[in-house]
Coordinates of C-alpha atoms and ligand atoms in Angstrom, one line a residue:
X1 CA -35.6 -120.4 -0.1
X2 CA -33.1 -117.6 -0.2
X3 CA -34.8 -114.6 -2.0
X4 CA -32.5 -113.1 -4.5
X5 CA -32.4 -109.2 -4.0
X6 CA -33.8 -107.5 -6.2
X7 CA -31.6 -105.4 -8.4
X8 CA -32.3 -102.2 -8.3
X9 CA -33.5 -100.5 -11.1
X10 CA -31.0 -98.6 -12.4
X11 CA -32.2 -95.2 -12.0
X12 CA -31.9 -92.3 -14.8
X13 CA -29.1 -89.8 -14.0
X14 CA -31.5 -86.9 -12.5
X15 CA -30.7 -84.0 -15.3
X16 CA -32.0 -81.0 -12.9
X17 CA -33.3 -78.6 -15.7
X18 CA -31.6 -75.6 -15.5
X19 CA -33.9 -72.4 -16.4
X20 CA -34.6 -71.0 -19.3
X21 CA -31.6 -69.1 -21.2
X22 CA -31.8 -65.0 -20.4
X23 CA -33.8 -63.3 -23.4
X24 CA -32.3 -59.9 -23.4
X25 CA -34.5 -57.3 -22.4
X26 CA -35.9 -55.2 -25.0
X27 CA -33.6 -51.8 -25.2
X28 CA -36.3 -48.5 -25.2
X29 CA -36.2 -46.7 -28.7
X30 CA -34.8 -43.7 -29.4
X31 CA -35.8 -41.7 -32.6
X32 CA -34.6 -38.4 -33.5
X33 CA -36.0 -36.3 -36.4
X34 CA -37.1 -33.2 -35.2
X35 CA -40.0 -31.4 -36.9
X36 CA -41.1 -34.7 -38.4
X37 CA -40.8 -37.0 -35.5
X38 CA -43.4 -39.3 -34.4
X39 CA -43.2 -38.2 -30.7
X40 CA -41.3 -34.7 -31.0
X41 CA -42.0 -31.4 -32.9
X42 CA -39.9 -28.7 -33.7
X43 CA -41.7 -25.3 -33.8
X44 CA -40.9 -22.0 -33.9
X45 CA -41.2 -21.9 -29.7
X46 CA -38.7 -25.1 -29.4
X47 CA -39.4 -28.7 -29.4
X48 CA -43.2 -29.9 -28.0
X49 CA -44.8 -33.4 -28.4
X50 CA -46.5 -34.4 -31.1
X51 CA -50.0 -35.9 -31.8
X52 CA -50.0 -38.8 -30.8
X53 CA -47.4 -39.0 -27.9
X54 CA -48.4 -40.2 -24.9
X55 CA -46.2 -38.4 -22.2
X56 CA -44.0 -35.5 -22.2
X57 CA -41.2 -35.0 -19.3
X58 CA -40.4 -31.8 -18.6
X59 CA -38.4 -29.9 -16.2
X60 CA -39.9 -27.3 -13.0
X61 CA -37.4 -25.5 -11.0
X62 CA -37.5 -24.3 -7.5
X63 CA -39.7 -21.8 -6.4
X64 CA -42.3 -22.1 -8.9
X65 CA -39.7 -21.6 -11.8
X66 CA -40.9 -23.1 -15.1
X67 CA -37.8 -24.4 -17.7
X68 CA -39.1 -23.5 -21.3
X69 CA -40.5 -26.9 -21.9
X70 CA -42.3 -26.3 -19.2
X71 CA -43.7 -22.8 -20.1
X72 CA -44.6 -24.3 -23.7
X73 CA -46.5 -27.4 -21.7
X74 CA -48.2 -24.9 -19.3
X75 CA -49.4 -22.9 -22.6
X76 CA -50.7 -26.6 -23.7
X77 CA -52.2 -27.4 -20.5
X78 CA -53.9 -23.8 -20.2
X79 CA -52.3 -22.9 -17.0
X80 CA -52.6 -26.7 -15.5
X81 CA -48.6 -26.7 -15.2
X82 CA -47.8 -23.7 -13.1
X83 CA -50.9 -24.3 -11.2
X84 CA -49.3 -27.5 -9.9
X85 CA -45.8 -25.5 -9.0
X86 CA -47.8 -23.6 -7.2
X87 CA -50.1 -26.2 -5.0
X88 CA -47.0 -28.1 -4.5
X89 CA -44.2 -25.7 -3.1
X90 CA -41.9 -29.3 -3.1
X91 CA -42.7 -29.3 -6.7
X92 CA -39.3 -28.1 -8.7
X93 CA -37.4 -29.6 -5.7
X94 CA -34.7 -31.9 -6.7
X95 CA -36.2 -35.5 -5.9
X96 CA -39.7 -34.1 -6.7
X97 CA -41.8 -35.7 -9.3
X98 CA -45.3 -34.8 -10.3
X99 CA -48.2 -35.8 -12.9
X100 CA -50.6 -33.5 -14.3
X101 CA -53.4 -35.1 -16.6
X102 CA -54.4 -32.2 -19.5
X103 CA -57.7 -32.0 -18.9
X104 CA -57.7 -28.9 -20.8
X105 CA -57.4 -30.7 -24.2
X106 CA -58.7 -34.4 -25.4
X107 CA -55.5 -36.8 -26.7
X108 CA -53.1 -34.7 -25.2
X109 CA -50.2 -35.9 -23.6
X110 CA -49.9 -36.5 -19.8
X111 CA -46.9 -34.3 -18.3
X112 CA -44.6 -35.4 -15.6
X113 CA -42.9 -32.7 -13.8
X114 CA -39.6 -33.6 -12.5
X115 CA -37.9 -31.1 -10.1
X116 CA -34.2 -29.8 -10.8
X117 CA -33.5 -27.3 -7.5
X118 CA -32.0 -24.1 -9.0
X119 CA -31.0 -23.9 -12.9
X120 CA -27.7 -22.0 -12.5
X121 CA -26.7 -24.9 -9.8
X122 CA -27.8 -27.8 -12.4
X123 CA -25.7 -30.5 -12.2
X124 CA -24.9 -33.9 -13.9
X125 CA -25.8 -35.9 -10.7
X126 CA -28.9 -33.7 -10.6
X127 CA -30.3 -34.4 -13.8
X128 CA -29.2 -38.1 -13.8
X129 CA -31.6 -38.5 -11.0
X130 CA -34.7 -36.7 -12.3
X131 CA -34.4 -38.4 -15.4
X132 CA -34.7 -42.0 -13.7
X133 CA -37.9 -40.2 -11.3
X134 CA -39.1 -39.4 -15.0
X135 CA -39.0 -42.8 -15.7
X136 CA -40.7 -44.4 -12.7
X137 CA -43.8 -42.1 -13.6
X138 CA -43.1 -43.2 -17.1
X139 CA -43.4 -46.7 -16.1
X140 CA -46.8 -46.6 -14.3
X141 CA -48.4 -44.7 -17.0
X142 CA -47.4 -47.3 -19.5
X143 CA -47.2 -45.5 -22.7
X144 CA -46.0 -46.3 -26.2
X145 CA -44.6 -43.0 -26.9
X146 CA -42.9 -40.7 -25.2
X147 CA -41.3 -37.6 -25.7
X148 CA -38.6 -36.2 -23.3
X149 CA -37.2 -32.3 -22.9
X150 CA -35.1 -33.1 -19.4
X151 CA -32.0 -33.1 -21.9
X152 CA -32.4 -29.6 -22.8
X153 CA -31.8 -28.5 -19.7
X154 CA -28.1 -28.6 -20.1
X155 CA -25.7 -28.2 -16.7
X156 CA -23.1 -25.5 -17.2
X157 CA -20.1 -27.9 -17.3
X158 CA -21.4 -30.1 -20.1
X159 CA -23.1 -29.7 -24.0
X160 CA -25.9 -30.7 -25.5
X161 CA -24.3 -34.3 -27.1
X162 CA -23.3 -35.0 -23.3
X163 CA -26.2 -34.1 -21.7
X164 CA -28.6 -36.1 -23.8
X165 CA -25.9 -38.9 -23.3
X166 CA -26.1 -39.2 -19.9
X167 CA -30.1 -39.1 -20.3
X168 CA -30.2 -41.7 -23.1
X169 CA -28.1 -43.8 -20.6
X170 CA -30.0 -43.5 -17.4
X171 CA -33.4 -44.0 -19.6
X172 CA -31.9 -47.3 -21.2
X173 CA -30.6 -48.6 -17.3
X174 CA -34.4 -47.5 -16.0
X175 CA -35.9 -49.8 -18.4
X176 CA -33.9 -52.9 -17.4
X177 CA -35.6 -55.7 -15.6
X178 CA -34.5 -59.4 -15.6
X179 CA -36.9 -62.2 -15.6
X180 CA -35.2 -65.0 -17.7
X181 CA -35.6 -66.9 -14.9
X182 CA -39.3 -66.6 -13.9
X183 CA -41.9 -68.7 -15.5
X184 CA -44.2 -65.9 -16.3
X185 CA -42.6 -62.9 -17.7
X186 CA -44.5 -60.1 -15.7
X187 CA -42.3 -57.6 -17.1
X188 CA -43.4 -58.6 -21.4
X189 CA -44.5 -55.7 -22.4
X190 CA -41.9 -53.6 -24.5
X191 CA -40.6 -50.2 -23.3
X192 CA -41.8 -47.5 -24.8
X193 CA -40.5 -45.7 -27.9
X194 CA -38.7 -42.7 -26.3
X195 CA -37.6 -39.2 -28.5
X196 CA -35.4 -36.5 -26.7
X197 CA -35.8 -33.2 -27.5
X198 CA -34.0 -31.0 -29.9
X199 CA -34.0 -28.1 -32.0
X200 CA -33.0 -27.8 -35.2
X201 CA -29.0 -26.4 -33.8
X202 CA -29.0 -29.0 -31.5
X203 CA -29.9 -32.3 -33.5
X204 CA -27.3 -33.3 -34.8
X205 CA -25.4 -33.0 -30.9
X206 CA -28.2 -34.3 -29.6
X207 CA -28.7 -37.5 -32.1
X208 CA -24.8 -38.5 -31.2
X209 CA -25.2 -38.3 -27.8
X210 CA -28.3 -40.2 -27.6
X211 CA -26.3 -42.9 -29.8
X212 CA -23.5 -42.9 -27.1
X213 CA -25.8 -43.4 -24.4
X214 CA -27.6 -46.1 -25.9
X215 CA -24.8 -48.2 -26.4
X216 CA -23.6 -47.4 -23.1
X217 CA -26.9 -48.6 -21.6
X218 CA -27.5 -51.5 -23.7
X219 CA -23.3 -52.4 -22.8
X220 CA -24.8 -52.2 -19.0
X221 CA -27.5 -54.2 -20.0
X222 CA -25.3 -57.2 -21.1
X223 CA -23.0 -56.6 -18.0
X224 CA -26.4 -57.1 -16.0
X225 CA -27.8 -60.1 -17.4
X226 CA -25.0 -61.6 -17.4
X227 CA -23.9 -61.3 -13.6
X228 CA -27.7 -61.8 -12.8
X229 CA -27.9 -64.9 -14.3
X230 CA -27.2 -68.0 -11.7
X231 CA -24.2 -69.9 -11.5
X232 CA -26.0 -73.2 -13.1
X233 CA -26.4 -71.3 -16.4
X234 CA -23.9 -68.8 -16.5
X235 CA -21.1 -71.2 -16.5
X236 CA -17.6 -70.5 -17.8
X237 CA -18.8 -72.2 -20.9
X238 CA -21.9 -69.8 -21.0
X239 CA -19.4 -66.6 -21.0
X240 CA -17.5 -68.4 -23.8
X241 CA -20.5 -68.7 -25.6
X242 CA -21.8 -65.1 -24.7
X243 CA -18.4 -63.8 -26.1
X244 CA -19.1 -65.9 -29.1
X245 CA -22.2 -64.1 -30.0
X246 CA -20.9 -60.7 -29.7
X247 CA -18.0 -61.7 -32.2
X248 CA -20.6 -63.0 -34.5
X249 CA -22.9 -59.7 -34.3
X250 CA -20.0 -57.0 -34.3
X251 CA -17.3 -59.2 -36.5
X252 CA -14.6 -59.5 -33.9
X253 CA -12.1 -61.6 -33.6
X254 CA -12.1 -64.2 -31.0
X255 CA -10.1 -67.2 -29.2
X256 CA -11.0 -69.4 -26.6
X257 CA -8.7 -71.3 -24.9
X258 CA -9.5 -74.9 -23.3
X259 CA -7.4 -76.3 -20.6
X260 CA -4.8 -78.3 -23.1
X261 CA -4.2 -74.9 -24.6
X262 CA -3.8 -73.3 -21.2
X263 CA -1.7 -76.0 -19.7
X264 CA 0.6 -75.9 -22.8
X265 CA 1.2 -72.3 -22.0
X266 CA 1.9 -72.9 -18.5
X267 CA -0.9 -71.1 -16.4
X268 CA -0.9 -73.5 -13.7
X269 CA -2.6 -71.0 -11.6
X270 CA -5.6 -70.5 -13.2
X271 CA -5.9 -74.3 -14.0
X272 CA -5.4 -74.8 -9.8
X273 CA -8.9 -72.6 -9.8
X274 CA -10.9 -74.2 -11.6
X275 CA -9.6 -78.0 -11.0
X276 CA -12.5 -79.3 -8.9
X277 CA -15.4 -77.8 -11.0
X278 CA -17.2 -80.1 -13.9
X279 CA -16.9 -76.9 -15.7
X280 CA -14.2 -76.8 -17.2
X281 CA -11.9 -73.4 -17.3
X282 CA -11.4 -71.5 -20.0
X283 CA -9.1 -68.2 -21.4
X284 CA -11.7 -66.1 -23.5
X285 CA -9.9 -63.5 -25.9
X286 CA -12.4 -61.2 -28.0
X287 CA -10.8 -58.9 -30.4
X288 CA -11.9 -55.2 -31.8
X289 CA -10.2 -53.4 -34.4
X290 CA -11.6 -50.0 -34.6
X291 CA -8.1 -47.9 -35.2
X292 CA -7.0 -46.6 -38.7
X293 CA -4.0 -48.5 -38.5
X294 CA -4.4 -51.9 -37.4
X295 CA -1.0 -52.0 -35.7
X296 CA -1.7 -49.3 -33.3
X297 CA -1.1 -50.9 -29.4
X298 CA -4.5 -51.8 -27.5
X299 CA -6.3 -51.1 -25.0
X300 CA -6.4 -54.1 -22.8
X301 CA -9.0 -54.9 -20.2
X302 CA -9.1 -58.3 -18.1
X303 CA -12.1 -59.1 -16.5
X304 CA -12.8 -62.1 -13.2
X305 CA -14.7 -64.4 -14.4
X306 CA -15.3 -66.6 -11.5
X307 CA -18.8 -68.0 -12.2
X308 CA -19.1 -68.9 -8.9
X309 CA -16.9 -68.8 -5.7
X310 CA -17.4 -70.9 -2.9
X311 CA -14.4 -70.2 -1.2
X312 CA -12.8 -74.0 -2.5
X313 CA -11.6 -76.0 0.5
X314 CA -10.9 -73.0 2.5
X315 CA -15.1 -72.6 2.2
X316 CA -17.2 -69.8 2.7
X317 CA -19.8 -69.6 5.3
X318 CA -23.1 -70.5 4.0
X319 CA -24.9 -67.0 4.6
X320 CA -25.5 -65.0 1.6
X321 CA -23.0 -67.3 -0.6
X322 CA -25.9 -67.0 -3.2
X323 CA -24.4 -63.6 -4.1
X324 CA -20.9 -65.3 -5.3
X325 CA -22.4 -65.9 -8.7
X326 CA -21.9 -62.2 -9.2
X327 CA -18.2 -63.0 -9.2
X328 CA -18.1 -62.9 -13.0
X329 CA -19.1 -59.6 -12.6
X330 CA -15.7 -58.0 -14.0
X331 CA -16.0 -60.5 -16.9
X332 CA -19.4 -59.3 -17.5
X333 CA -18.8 -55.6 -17.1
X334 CA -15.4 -55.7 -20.0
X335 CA -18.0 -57.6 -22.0
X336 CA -20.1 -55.0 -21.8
X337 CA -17.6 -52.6 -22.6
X338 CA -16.6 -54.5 -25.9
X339 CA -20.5 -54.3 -27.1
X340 CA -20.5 -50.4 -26.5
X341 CA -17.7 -49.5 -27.9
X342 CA -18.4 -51.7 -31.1
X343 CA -21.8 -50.3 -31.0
X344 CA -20.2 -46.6 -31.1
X345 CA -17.8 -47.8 -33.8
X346 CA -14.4 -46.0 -31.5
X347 CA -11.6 -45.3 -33.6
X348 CA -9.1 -47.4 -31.3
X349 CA -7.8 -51.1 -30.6
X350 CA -9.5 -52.6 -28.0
X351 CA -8.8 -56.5 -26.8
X352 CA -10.4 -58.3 -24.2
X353 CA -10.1 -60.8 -22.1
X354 CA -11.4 -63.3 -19.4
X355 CA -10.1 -65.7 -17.3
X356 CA -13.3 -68.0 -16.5
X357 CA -13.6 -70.5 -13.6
X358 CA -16.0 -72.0 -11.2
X359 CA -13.9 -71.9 -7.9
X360 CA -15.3 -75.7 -6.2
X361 CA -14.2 -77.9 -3.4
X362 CA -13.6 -81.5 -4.1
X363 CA -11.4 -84.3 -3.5
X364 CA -9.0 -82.7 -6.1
X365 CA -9.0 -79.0 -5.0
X366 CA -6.1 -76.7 -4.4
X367 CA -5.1 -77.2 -0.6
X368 CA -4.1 -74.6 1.7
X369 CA -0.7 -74.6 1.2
X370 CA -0.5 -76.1 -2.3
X371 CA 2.4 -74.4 -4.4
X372 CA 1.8 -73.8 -8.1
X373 CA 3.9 -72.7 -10.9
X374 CA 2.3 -69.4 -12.7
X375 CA 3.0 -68.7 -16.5
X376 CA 5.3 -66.2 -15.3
X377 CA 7.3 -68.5 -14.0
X378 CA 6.8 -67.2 -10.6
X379 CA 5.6 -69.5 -7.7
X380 CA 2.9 -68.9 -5.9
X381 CA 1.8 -71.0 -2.4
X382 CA -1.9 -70.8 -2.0
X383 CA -2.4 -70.3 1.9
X384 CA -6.6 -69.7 1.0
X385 CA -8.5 -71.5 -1.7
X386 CA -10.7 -68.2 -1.3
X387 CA -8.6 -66.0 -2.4
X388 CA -8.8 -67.8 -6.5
X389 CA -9.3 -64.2 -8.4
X390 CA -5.8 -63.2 -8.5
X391 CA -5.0 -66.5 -8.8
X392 CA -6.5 -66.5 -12.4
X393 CA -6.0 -62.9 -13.1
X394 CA -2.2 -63.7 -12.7
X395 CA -2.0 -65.4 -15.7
X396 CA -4.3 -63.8 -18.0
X397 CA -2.3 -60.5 -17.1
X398 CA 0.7 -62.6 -18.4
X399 CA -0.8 -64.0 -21.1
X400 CA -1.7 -60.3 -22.6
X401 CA 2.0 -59.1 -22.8
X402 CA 2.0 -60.6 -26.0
X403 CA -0.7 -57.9 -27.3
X404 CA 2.3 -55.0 -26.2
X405 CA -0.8 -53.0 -25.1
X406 CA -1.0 -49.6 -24.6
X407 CA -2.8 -50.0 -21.3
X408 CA -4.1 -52.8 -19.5
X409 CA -6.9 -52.3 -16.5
X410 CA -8.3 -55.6 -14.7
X411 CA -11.5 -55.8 -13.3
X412 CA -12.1 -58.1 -10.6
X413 CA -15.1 -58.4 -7.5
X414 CA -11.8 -59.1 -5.9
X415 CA -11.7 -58.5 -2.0
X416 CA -14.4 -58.1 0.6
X417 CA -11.5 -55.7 2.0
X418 CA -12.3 -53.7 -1.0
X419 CA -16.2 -53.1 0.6
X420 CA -14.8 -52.2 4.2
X421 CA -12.7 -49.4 2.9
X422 CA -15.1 -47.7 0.6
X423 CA -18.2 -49.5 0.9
X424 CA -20.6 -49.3 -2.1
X425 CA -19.9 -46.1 -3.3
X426 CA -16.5 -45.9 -4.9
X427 CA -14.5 -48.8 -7.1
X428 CA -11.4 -49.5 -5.5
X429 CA -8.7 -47.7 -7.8
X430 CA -5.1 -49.1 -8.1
X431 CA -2.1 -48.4 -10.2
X432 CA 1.3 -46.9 -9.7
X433 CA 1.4 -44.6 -12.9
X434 CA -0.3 -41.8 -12.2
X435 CA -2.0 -41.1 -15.4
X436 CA -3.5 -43.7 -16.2
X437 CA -5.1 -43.5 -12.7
X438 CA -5.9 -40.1 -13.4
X439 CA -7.6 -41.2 -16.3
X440 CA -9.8 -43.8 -15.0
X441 CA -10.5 -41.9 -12.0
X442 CA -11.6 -38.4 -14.8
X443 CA -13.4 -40.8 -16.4
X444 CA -15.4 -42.2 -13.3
X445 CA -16.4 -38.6 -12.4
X446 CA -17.3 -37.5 -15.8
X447 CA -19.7 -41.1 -16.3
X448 CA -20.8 -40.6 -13.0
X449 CA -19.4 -44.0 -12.0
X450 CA -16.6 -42.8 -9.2
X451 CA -13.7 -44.7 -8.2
X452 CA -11.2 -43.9 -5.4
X453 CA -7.4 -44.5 -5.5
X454 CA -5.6 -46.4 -3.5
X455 CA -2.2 -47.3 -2.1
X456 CA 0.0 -49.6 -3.8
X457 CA 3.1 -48.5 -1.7
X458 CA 6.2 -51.1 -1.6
X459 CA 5.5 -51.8 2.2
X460 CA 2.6 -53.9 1.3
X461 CA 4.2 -56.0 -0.3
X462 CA 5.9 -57.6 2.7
X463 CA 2.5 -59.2 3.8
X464 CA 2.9 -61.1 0.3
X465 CA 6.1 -62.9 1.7
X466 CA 6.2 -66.6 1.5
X467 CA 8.5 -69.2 3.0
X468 CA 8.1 -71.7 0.1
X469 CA 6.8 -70.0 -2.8
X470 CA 8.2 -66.3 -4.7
X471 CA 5.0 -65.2 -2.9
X472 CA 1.9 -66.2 -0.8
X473 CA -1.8 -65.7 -2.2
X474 CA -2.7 -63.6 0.5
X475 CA -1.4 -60.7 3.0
X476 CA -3.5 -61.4 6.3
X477 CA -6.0 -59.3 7.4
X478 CA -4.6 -55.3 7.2
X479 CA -5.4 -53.9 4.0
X480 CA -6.6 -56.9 2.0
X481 CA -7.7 -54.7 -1.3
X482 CA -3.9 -53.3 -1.2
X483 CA -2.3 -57.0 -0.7
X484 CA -4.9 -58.1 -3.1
X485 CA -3.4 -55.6 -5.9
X486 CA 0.4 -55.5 -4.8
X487 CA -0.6 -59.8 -6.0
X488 CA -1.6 -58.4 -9.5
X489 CA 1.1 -56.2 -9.7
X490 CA 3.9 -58.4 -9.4
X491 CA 2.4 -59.6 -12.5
X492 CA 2.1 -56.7 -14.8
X493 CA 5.8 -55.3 -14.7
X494 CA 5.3 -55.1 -18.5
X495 CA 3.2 -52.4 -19.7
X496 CA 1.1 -49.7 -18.2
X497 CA -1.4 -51.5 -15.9
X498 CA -4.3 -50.6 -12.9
X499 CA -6.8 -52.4 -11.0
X500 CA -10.4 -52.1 -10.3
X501 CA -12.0 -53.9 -7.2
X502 CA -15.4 -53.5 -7.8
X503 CA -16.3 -55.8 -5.1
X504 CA -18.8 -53.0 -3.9
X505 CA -20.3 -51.8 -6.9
X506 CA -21.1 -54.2 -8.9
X507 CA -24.5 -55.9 -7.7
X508 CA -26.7 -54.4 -5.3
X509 CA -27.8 -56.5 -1.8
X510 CA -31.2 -56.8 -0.3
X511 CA -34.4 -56.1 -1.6
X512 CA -33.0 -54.9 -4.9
X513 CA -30.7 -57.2 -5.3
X514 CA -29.3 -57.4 -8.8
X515 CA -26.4 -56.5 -10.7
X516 CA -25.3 -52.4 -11.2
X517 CA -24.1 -52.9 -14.8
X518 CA -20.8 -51.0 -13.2
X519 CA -17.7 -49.8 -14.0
X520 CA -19.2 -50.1 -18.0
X521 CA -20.1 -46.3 -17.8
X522 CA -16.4 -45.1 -16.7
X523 CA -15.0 -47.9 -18.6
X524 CA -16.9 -47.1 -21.8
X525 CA -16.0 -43.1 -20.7
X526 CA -12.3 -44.2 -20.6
X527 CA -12.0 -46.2 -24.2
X528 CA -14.3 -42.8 -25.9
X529 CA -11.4 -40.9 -24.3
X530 CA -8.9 -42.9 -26.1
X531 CA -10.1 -43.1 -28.6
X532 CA -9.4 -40.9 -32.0
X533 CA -12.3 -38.8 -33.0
Ligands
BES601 N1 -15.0 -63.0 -4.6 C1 -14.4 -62.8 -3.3 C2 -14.4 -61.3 -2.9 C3 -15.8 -60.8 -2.5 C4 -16.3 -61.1 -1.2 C5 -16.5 -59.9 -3.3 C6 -17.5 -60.6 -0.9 C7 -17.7 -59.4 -2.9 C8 -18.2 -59.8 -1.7 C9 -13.0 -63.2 -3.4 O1 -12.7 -64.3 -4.2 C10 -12.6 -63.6 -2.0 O2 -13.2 -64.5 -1.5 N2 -11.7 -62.9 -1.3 C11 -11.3 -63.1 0.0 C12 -9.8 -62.9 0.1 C13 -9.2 -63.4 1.4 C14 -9.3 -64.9 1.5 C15 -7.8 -62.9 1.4 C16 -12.1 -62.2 0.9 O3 -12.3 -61.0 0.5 O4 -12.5 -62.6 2.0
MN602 MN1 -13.0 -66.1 -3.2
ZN603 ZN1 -13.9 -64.6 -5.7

């Protein structure tokens, strides 16, 4: 007797759970009405913290020297404040960071003293740093309110609105954390309701600045989340989505495209990408109308949304590849952009726009040596599957000549290249018009979010050369980052264009591994720049 087999049961299609959807961290609050604030006074003496507020931050300078939030929190403390300057002779050092309890008076506020070197030397850099020491004391005293003078000390190149800017900003970034993806959310608790300090002169200065750099901070915050997120949620589907939202909340206008609409215009490059993913590739377009006259040309920006890069057939060793979901990290960062600068309400046109793919091998992936046809027409022989970014960027840089833009800049974690020649310090910088680079790079300096040029010089673009194709997708080892953008810029003959490679600075490695929320803070710095006051 012949047993017949059993059948197997036919077994459920395993649906592997993805993790729960990022809930956006809870921005700190910022209030501003001096003399009747909550957390901040106004007096005849300056600004001191009101009942009720739970910390005050205030400045110490070297050498014992009190700033005059200080002198009014020593008067407060009965002497406590300057008698920590002088126990601590590091105390008023820049990096130096103190708390003194006031014992002198019940339900008073605890101080932390943050050190600032020598006032007449202050600095932007400086005061960006004590600020985010404030916070880490902040943090472990857990507090509802607190109130914060740092801002009044004000570096000789910069005002009051720009000062309390760049505070409002780093306060915002020092409050980020990202646990949408833990089971227990350790880090619940909201921040605490934070007021800078003012006088009466300085209020209205200081309430605009603290505006700017809230929007620039929640903008990061976005950009963070976004590139944090893992490459099973934040799919090219997920960004549409994202993009979706931030139409809906700030009414702008937006278009996605699916493949059919991207194959009917031709970008056969970007399709090649994304081919070999289940997710399928998309063109997202979000739209912001914030000039007088609706006509007026845009400001472009393009951002890499590659939600996760393998490498494709030409793979990518298996070390570390974790770290390739950050490569939507441009994406996420002109994302962020759009939400501060719809936040700030600018006065200008701003579009824009993200090629999205998940870069995959499969038995239909791009082959080494695969030609496709771009929507420029121009033909491009793919010679590594790992170089995909400018392979999508191409075409979305096409597709925006039909916007006639005043200036386009693409962001891109494009080239590892990009790390080797500056590291983690500097976004690679690339355009051959001069002021537009000069722009970006003022704007990187004044944000405190640097970029360095580089080279774009005709030479390079030799190493583009291709025996079958108008061009090869990459330029052999020398110089990657430059073959990289001469790629891009054989692409963008139309209008005013430069490149970042932000390869470096956009997530950190290591222990603190995690997304920088960078270039939003120079991009933000350059669309306030251009925009009509
Ligand atoms: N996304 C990577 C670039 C990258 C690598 C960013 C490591 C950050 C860290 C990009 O798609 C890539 O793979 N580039 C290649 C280009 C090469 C094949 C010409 C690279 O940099 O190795
Ligand atoms: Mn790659
Ligand atoms: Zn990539």
């Amino acid at each position: 007797m012949t047993a017949t087999p059993a059948t197997p049961k036919a077994k459920k299609p395993s649906s592997p759970r993805a993790a729960k959807k990022a809930a956006p961290t809870p921005p700190p609050m910022f209030s501003f009405k001096a003399g009747t604030g909550a957390v901040a006074k106004v007096t005849a003496g300056g600004p001191v913290p009101a009942k009720g507020c739970d910390v005050a931050a205030v400045a110490v300078y070297k050498n014992g020297e009190l700033s005059a939030a200080a002198k009014r929190a020593d008067i407060d403390t009965e002497g406590l404040v300057a008698n920590a300057c002088k126990a601590d002779k590091n105390l008023g050092n820049s990096g130096s960071c103190r708390v003194v309890f006031n014992t002198a008076k019940a339900g008073a506020p605890v101080y932390v003293l943050v050190g600032l070197d020598e006032a007449d030397k202050l600095s932007i850099k400086s005061l960006r740093k004590a600020t985010g020491l404030a916070c880490d004391a902040v943090k472990g005293l857990k507090p509802a309110k607190v109130f914060f003078a740092l801002n009044q000390e004000v570096p000789k190149k910069s005002t009051d609105k720009e000062t309390a800017a760049l505070c409002a900003r780093t306060i915002t970034e020092s409050f980020y954390s990202f646990s949408a993806c833990k089971k227990q959310d350790d880090d619940a608790a909201a921040p605490p309701a934070f007021e800078l300090a003012c006088t009466k002169s300085t209020l209205a200065a200081v309430e605009k600045g603290a505006a700017i750099g809230h929007a620039i901070g929640n903008g990061m915050q976005l950009t963070k989340d976004l590139g944090n997120l893992p490459g099973n949620i934040c799919t090219p589907n997920y960004l549409a989505e994202t993009a979706k939202a931030l139409a809906k909340q700030y009414k702008l206008g937006v278009e996605v495209l699916d493949h059919k609409k991207m194959e009917a215009l031709g970008m056969f490059s970007l399709l090649s990408v994304g081919k070999a993913s289940s997710e399928p590739p998309k063109l997202i377009v979000l739209k912001y109308n914030g000039a007088k006259d609706s006509k007026e040309a845009p400001v472009v920006l393009v951002g890499k949304g590659i939600t996760f890069d393998t490498g494709g057939i030409s793979l990518k060793p298996g070390e570390g590849m974790d770290e390739m979901k950050y490569d939507m990290c441009g994406a996420a960062s002109v994302l962020g952009t759009m939400k501060a600068a719809a936040e700030m309400k600018l006065a200008l046109n701003l579009i824009v726009v993200v090629p999205t793919a998940e870069n995959m091998p499969a038995g239909n992936a791009s082959k080494p040596g695969d030609v496709v046809v771009s929507m420029s027409g121009q033909t491009i022989e793919i010679l590594n599957t790992d170089a995909e970014g400018r392979l999508i960027l191409c075409d979305a840089l096409t597709y925006v000549e039909r916007f006639n833009p005043a200036a386009v800049v693409d962001v891109a974690t494009l080239t590892g290249a990009c790390i080797v020649a500056l590291g983690h310090v500097n976004t690679g910088l690339f355009s051959p018009d001069d002021d537009l680079a000069n722009e970006l790079f003022n704007a990187g300096q004044n944000a405190l979010d640097t970029a360095w040029r580089m080279p774009l010089d005709e030479e390079y673009h030799e190493q583009l050369k291709s025996n079958f194709a108008d061009m090869a997708n990459i330029g052999g080892p020398p110089a990657g980052s430059v073959t990289a953008a001469c790629f891009l810029q054989k692409y963008t003959k139309a209008y005013s264009w430069a490149h970042l490679d932000i390869a470096g600075t956009a997530w950190h490695s290591g222990k603190a591994k995690g997304a920088s929320g960078r270039p939003v803070p120079m991009l933000a710095e350059f669309v306030m720049k251009r925009a009509k006051a």
